[in-house]
C-alpha cells in the first residue's frame, strides 16, 4: 500500500464521529465554519504561499512578509471581513509579522490605558492602518524586571512636553516586534519624572518615523536587532532596537487613563483603579495558552500521520513492515502529546470565561479574585508554553531523520514557537510568582480566609493532608475523582511543605531565595492540577455522542496518568500514593494507549488543519509522503544546476591535485 492507502485505512478504523470531534475542538459550529472558510481562502491564494520560506534570505523573507501583510489587508477590505474573520485570516496566513504586534499589543494598550479622548484620537488611525504601532517595553538590560527599565520621560513645564531619553546603552529598547522596520509609532514604557521625582513606569505614545517617507524622526535611532534562530521562522518579524536622544512629545501623549501630569507638572492619579491593567494581562496570557494548543496540535498532527505512513522492521514471511505508530515506544512518547494538545485547548476555552468574569468584576470594582486569576494565568502560560516547545521538538524526533528537514515543517514550527517561553514573562519567573501566591494562600488558611477559584481545593486542606489513595487495581485509575484527589493532595502538600520550610528561614525573602527550585515544582503541581481539573469538568459538561465522549475520556486519562507517571517522585515523597499504586498507573497507561491507537489519525484529523497551514510534506492529509519529499528536494536553490557554483575555483583543483600545499 502507498501512504495514501495507509491513512485511508487508519481513518476507517476510527471509533468515533470525526466531524463531531471537529466541533468539540473548534468550540462551536460557528467557529468550525469560520475556520474552514478562512483556511480555504488563504490556501487558495498564491500570494500566501509559504513552502519556499526557509529558502529565502532575510531581506527577501521580510519583503515577502510585507507583501503578504499588504495583500491580506486588501483582501480583508475586498471581502468585507469582520474583525473576527480578519483575525482568523491572519492566523492561517501563518507568518510572524508587524501586524501581530499592531493588533495584538499596540491597539489593546491604547484601549486599556488611554482616556476616552486619546482613544478617539489614536484608535481610528490604528484601525485604518494609517499609523502602524508596536509595544516598546523590553530593554537591552531589563526584560522580566519591568520596574528596572531605564528609559526616562522627564516633563518640561516650560514647553508642556515630555522628553524621552535613553540614558544608557542598556536602556535601548530591544526586541519589540514590528519596531525594526515597519512601525511608525510605539507605546513606549519609560520612567515618568516630573518636578525631580520618579513616579515609575508609564506608557507614552511616541511617533518614530515620518509619515511621508518613513525615515526615523530626529533624535531617534531605530533598526532591526538581527537574524534569529532557525530558517524562515521568526525572521519574518522585524524585532527592533530603539534609542532616544532627548525626543520631545506633547504632554497629552502620556497614556492617561490611570494617571496624568497637569500643565504645571503635578502628578495626579485618576479614580480608575490600577488593577484594571490586570484585565489586559489576563487576556494576553489566555491567548498565549490558546496558541500553545494550536502549535502542539499542529506538531502532533504531522508526527501522527507520518508515524502511520512510515514502515520499519517487523516484516514476517515477506509481509509488510510494521507502521512506526504500532510501536509502544512511539505511542508512549506521542499519545501524551496528543492528549496535552486537547487538554490545553480546553483549559484555553475556560480561560476565556475567566477573562470575562475578571473583566465584569473589575468594572464593578470587585478585586477579590484578581490575585488568584493573575497567578492562574501566569502559571498556565508557563506550563503550556514550556511543554509545547518541548513537545514540538519531541515530534521532530518522532519523525526520525526526515523530521530534521525544513520541508517537514517541524524545525520552523519549533523556531517560531520557542520565544513564547520568554515573552510576556519568563516561564521560571512566572512560576515563582505563582509559588509566592500559593505560600500566601497557605498562610491565610489559618486566618479563616477562604481560598478562591483554582485554589479552592486548599479549603479542604485537613482532608488532603491526611487522605490515602484508595486505588487497588489499574482500572481504579479511570475514576476521575481518584485522579483529581491525588493531584489535589500532591499540590497542597508540596505548597505546605514549602511554606513550612520558608517559615524556618532567617527571613521570608531568604527562604524564598534558597527554596526557589522547590517553589517552582510546587507551582507546576498546582498548574497541572488546574489543567487536569478543567479537562475532567469538560467531560462532565459535554453531552456529545457517536463515541466522541469516550475518546475524550481516554485522552483525559492519558493526560493525567502520564503526568502522574512522569512526576511519580512528587506523589511518592508526599505520601499521596504508594509505589504499588504508581506501578498500576503504568499498567493502565499501556491499556489506554491500546485504546487510542485505532483512533490516533482521526483524533489529529479533528484539528481540521489544511495542508497549507500544516506546511509539512510529512503531515499531508493524503499520506503521499515520499513523492512529496523527493519533489521538494529538487526545489532547493542548490539543485538549480548540476555542477555547483565554486566547482572551478575550489572543488576541481582538489580533485585534479592542483591545490598548492605550503611546506612548513
XYZ file of C-alpha atoms in Angstrom, residues 243-580:
338
model
C 17.218 54.693 21.295
C 16.021 58.198 22.131
C 18.178 61.314 22.275
C 16.049 63.842 24.145
C 12.972 63.369 21.953
C 10.136 65.736 22.831
C 6.468 64.728 22.724
C 3.301 66.613 23.790
C 2.155 66.076 27.374
C -1.110 64.525 26.206
C 0.749 61.572 24.665
C 1.180 60.109 28.132
C -1.454 57.356 28.331
C -3.645 58.988 30.963
C -6.407 56.602 31.950
C -4.739 55.803 35.276
C -2.656 58.930 35.906
C -1.747 62.248 34.333
C 0.524 65.233 34.709
C -1.022 68.712 34.892
C 0.162 71.687 32.866
C 2.091 72.821 35.944
C 3.831 69.442 36.263
C 1.835 67.967 39.111
C 1.395 64.178 39.040
C -2.238 63.158 39.595
C -3.673 59.668 39.832
C -7.145 59.140 38.396
C -10.064 57.448 40.115
C -9.684 54.452 37.805
C -8.198 51.520 39.798
C -4.735 50.419 38.628
C -5.932 46.827 38.910
C -7.742 47.315 35.597
C -4.407 46.717 33.879
C -4.534 43.120 35.073
C -7.539 42.520 32.831
C -5.378 43.080 29.758
C -2.699 40.791 31.185
C -5.247 38.003 31.731
C -6.436 38.435 28.135
C -2.936 38.283 26.638
C -1.982 35.187 28.616
C -5.250 33.491 27.705
C -4.394 33.931 24.025
C -0.909 32.500 24.646
C -2.410 29.345 26.174
C -4.774 29.048 23.202
C -1.795 29.434 20.851
C 0.009 26.645 22.708
C -2.774 24.193 21.903
C -2.664 25.216 18.239
C 1.100 24.793 17.927
C 1.204 21.477 19.792
C -1.773 20.087 17.874
C -0.069 21.025 14.624
C 3.126 19.187 15.597
C 1.263 16.093 16.779
C -0.810 16.039 13.585
C 2.379 15.880 11.499
C 4.022 13.260 13.720
C 0.919 11.051 13.956
C 0.185 10.957 10.236
C 3.806 10.293 9.377
C 4.062 7.576 12.062
C 1.097 5.836 10.433
C 2.702 6.024 6.984
C 6.286 5.177 7.949
C 7.078 1.434 7.964
C 10.136 -0.009 9.705
C 11.022 -3.580 10.764
C 8.534 -6.213 11.862
C 8.139 -7.910 8.465
C 7.337 -11.622 8.701
C 7.426 -14.172 5.883
C 7.895 -11.459 3.288
C 4.931 -9.449 4.569
C 4.831 -5.674 5.041
C 6.853 -3.918 7.717
C 5.068 -2.503 10.762
C 3.899 1.113 10.933
C 6.013 3.085 13.398
C 2.778 4.074 15.142
C 2.334 0.467 16.287
C 5.483 0.537 18.398
C 4.789 1.071 22.092
C 7.780 3.378 22.483
C 6.331 5.652 19.776
C 2.910 5.622 21.439
C 4.426 6.325 24.858
C 6.079 9.493 23.501
C 3.384 10.671 21.074
C -0.014 9.902 22.602
C 0.505 12.032 25.761
C 1.313 14.963 23.459
C -1.964 14.499 21.553
C -3.735 14.390 24.917
C -1.888 17.540 26.021
C -2.987 19.385 22.870
C -6.621 18.638 23.719
C -6.085 19.489 27.403
C -4.565 22.873 26.538
C -7.396 23.576 24.105
C -9.981 23.056 26.826
C -8.144 24.990 29.539
C -7.740 27.797 26.992
C -11.517 27.801 26.462
C -12.009 28.033 30.208
C -9.566 30.948 30.422
C -11.796 32.879 28.016
C -14.644 32.618 30.521
C -12.247 33.558 33.338
C -11.274 36.708 31.422
C -14.966 37.619 31.018
C -15.517 37.089 34.752
C -12.448 39.131 35.723
C -13.499 41.972 33.397
C -17.000 42.112 34.877
C -15.633 42.096 38.429
C -13.115 44.851 37.650
C -15.847 47.043 36.202
C -17.755 46.557 39.449
C -14.608 47.391 41.484
C -14.531 43.798 42.797
C -10.886 42.760 43.083
C -11.443 39.713 45.299
C -10.404 37.137 42.680
C -7.775 39.236 40.883
C -4.669 37.877 42.611
C -5.796 34.293 42.017
C -6.632 34.989 38.362
C -3.234 36.622 37.862
C -1.418 33.647 39.435
C -3.526 31.169 37.478
C -2.905 32.754 34.077
C 0.806 33.294 34.818
C 1.197 29.641 35.760
C -0.757 28.281 32.822
C 1.194 30.469 30.401
C 4.407 28.979 31.778
C 3.184 25.370 31.904
C 1.634 25.234 28.439
C 4.374 27.062 26.554
C 7.187 25.015 28.115
C 5.514 21.700 27.353
C 4.538 22.814 23.850
C 8.091 23.871 22.988
C 9.437 20.538 24.268
C 6.571 18.687 22.578
C 7.271 20.164 19.127
C 10.904 19.072 19.416
C 9.787 15.602 20.542
C 7.522 15.373 17.496
C 10.506 16.230 15.300
C 12.433 13.340 16.867
C 9.418 11.053 16.448
C 9.672 11.657 12.700
C 13.230 10.330 12.591
C 15.754 11.814 10.175
C 13.104 13.240 7.855
C 11.816 15.381 10.735
C 15.052 17.356 10.551
C 14.270 18.535 7.028
C 12.796 22.021 6.747
C 10.131 20.541 4.493
C 8.815 18.516 7.447
C 7.581 21.829 8.872
C 8.750 20.928 12.362
C 12.085 22.799 12.593
C 10.438 26.071 11.574
C 7.437 25.472 13.830
C 9.837 24.930 16.749
C 11.868 28.038 15.923
C 8.716 30.167 15.600
C 7.206 28.870 18.827
C 10.015 28.817 21.404
C 10.065 32.611 22.030
C 6.730 32.038 23.807
C 8.712 30.601 26.724
C 10.269 34.041 27.250
C 7.916 36.776 26.039
C 5.115 38.049 28.277
C 7.071 36.772 31.251
C 9.959 34.325 31.577
C 8.465 30.944 32.446
C 10.529 30.317 35.580
C 9.921 33.853 36.873
C 6.177 33.355 36.347
C 6.212 30.068 38.269
C 7.940 31.794 41.180
C 5.137 34.383 41.173
C 2.612 31.535 41.335
C 4.552 29.947 44.199
C 4.511 33.190 46.202
C 0.746 33.308 45.814
C 0.417 29.659 46.919
C 2.548 30.208 50.028
C 0.494 33.303 50.870
C -2.722 31.326 50.384
C -1.474 28.578 52.744
C -0.629 31.226 55.368
C -4.103 32.780 55.093
C -5.834 29.464 55.759
C -5.139 29.877 59.480
C -6.940 33.249 59.463
C -10.165 31.724 58.170
C -9.895 33.383 54.747
C -11.340 31.049 52.144
C -9.240 30.374 49.045
C -10.980 31.166 45.757
C -11.005 29.974 42.168
C -8.366 27.436 41.248
C -7.047 27.398 44.847
C -10.454 26.497 46.323
C -9.233 22.909 46.862
C -6.910 24.238 49.581
C -10.001 24.882 51.681
C -10.116 21.107 52.094
C -6.566 21.063 53.460
C -7.224 18.894 56.530
C -8.562 16.036 54.411
C -5.965 16.430 51.652
C -3.036 16.382 54.096
C -4.194 13.069 55.576
C -6.076 11.194 52.837
C -4.744 7.982 51.359
C -5.322 6.962 47.765
C -7.913 4.145 47.566
C -6.743 2.739 44.202
C -6.364 -1.041 44.299
C -6.482 -2.048 40.641
C -5.295 -0.467 37.398
C -8.912 0.230 36.412
C -9.409 2.237 39.613
C -7.191 4.863 37.989
C -10.001 5.501 35.487
C -12.038 7.105 38.278
C -11.816 10.895 37.763
C -12.345 11.509 41.485
C -9.365 9.315 42.375
C -7.230 11.171 39.836
C -8.337 14.614 40.977
C -7.861 13.853 44.673
C -4.343 12.554 44.020
C -3.404 15.735 42.164
C -5.009 17.947 44.825
C -3.233 16.139 47.669
C 0.129 16.327 45.922
C -0.277 20.041 45.152
C -1.379 21.087 48.627
C 1.292 19.005 50.372
C 4.057 20.463 48.211
C 2.790 24.002 48.857
C 2.501 23.407 52.606
C 5.977 21.860 52.707
C 7.427 24.944 51.001
C 5.556 27.275 53.364
C 6.822 25.371 56.419
C 10.432 25.399 55.218
C 10.278 29.123 54.418
C 8.984 29.830 57.929
C 12.161 28.232 59.330
C 14.434 30.575 57.349
C 16.031 33.682 58.963
C 13.771 35.814 56.767
C 10.975 35.141 54.308
C 12.973 36.530 51.377
C 15.970 34.358 52.229
C 13.632 31.377 52.456
C 12.151 32.136 49.053
C 15.615 32.534 47.550
C 17.011 29.274 48.930
C 13.881 27.240 48.196
C 13.226 28.649 44.714
C 13.698 25.266 42.986
C 11.180 23.610 45.347
C 8.786 26.527 44.877
C 8.882 26.110 41.090
C 7.973 22.423 41.461
C 5.087 23.289 43.803
C 3.807 25.834 41.275
C 3.995 23.261 38.469
C 1.997 20.797 40.600
C -0.712 23.418 41.156
C -0.887 24.326 37.458
C -1.033 20.696 36.346
C -3.939 20.227 38.748
C -5.782 23.124 37.086
C -5.441 21.556 33.628
C -6.483 18.093 34.867
C -9.496 19.583 36.686
C -10.643 21.586 33.654
C -10.333 18.514 31.401
C -12.467 16.496 33.823
C -15.019 19.329 34.007
C -15.121 19.478 30.194
C -16.083 15.805 30.110
C -18.855 16.369 32.621
C -20.259 19.260 30.561
C -20.016 17.593 27.162
C -23.009 15.581 26.015
C -21.678 14.633 22.583
C -22.272 11.089 21.372
C -21.001 8.954 18.500
C -18.005 7.774 20.509
C -16.627 11.300 20.965
C -17.013 11.398 24.732
C -15.319 8.014 25.067
C -12.293 9.268 23.149
C -12.151 12.449 25.215
C -12.214 10.283 28.338
C -9.278 8.250 27.040
C -7.361 11.450 26.257
C -8.123 12.919 29.687
C -6.909 9.778 31.446
C -3.754 9.642 29.337
C -3.004 13.288 30.084
C -3.466 12.909 33.847
C -1.851 9.495 34.317
C 1.135 10.333 32.135
C 1.763 13.378 34.356
C 1.418 11.176 37.417
C 3.911 8.712 35.930
C 6.418 11.452 34.971
C 6.194 13.121 38.394
C 5.922 9.898 40.374
C 8.600 11.108 42.774
C 6.367 14.000 43.916
C 3.421 11.707 44.550
C 5.549 9.170 46.446
C 7.555 11.663 48.538
C 4.390 13.483 49.615
C 2.774 10.154 50.536
C -0.071 10.755 48.087
C 0.180 7.269 46.565
C 2.160 4.080 47.221
C 4.796 2.512 44.925
C 2.305 -0.247 44.054
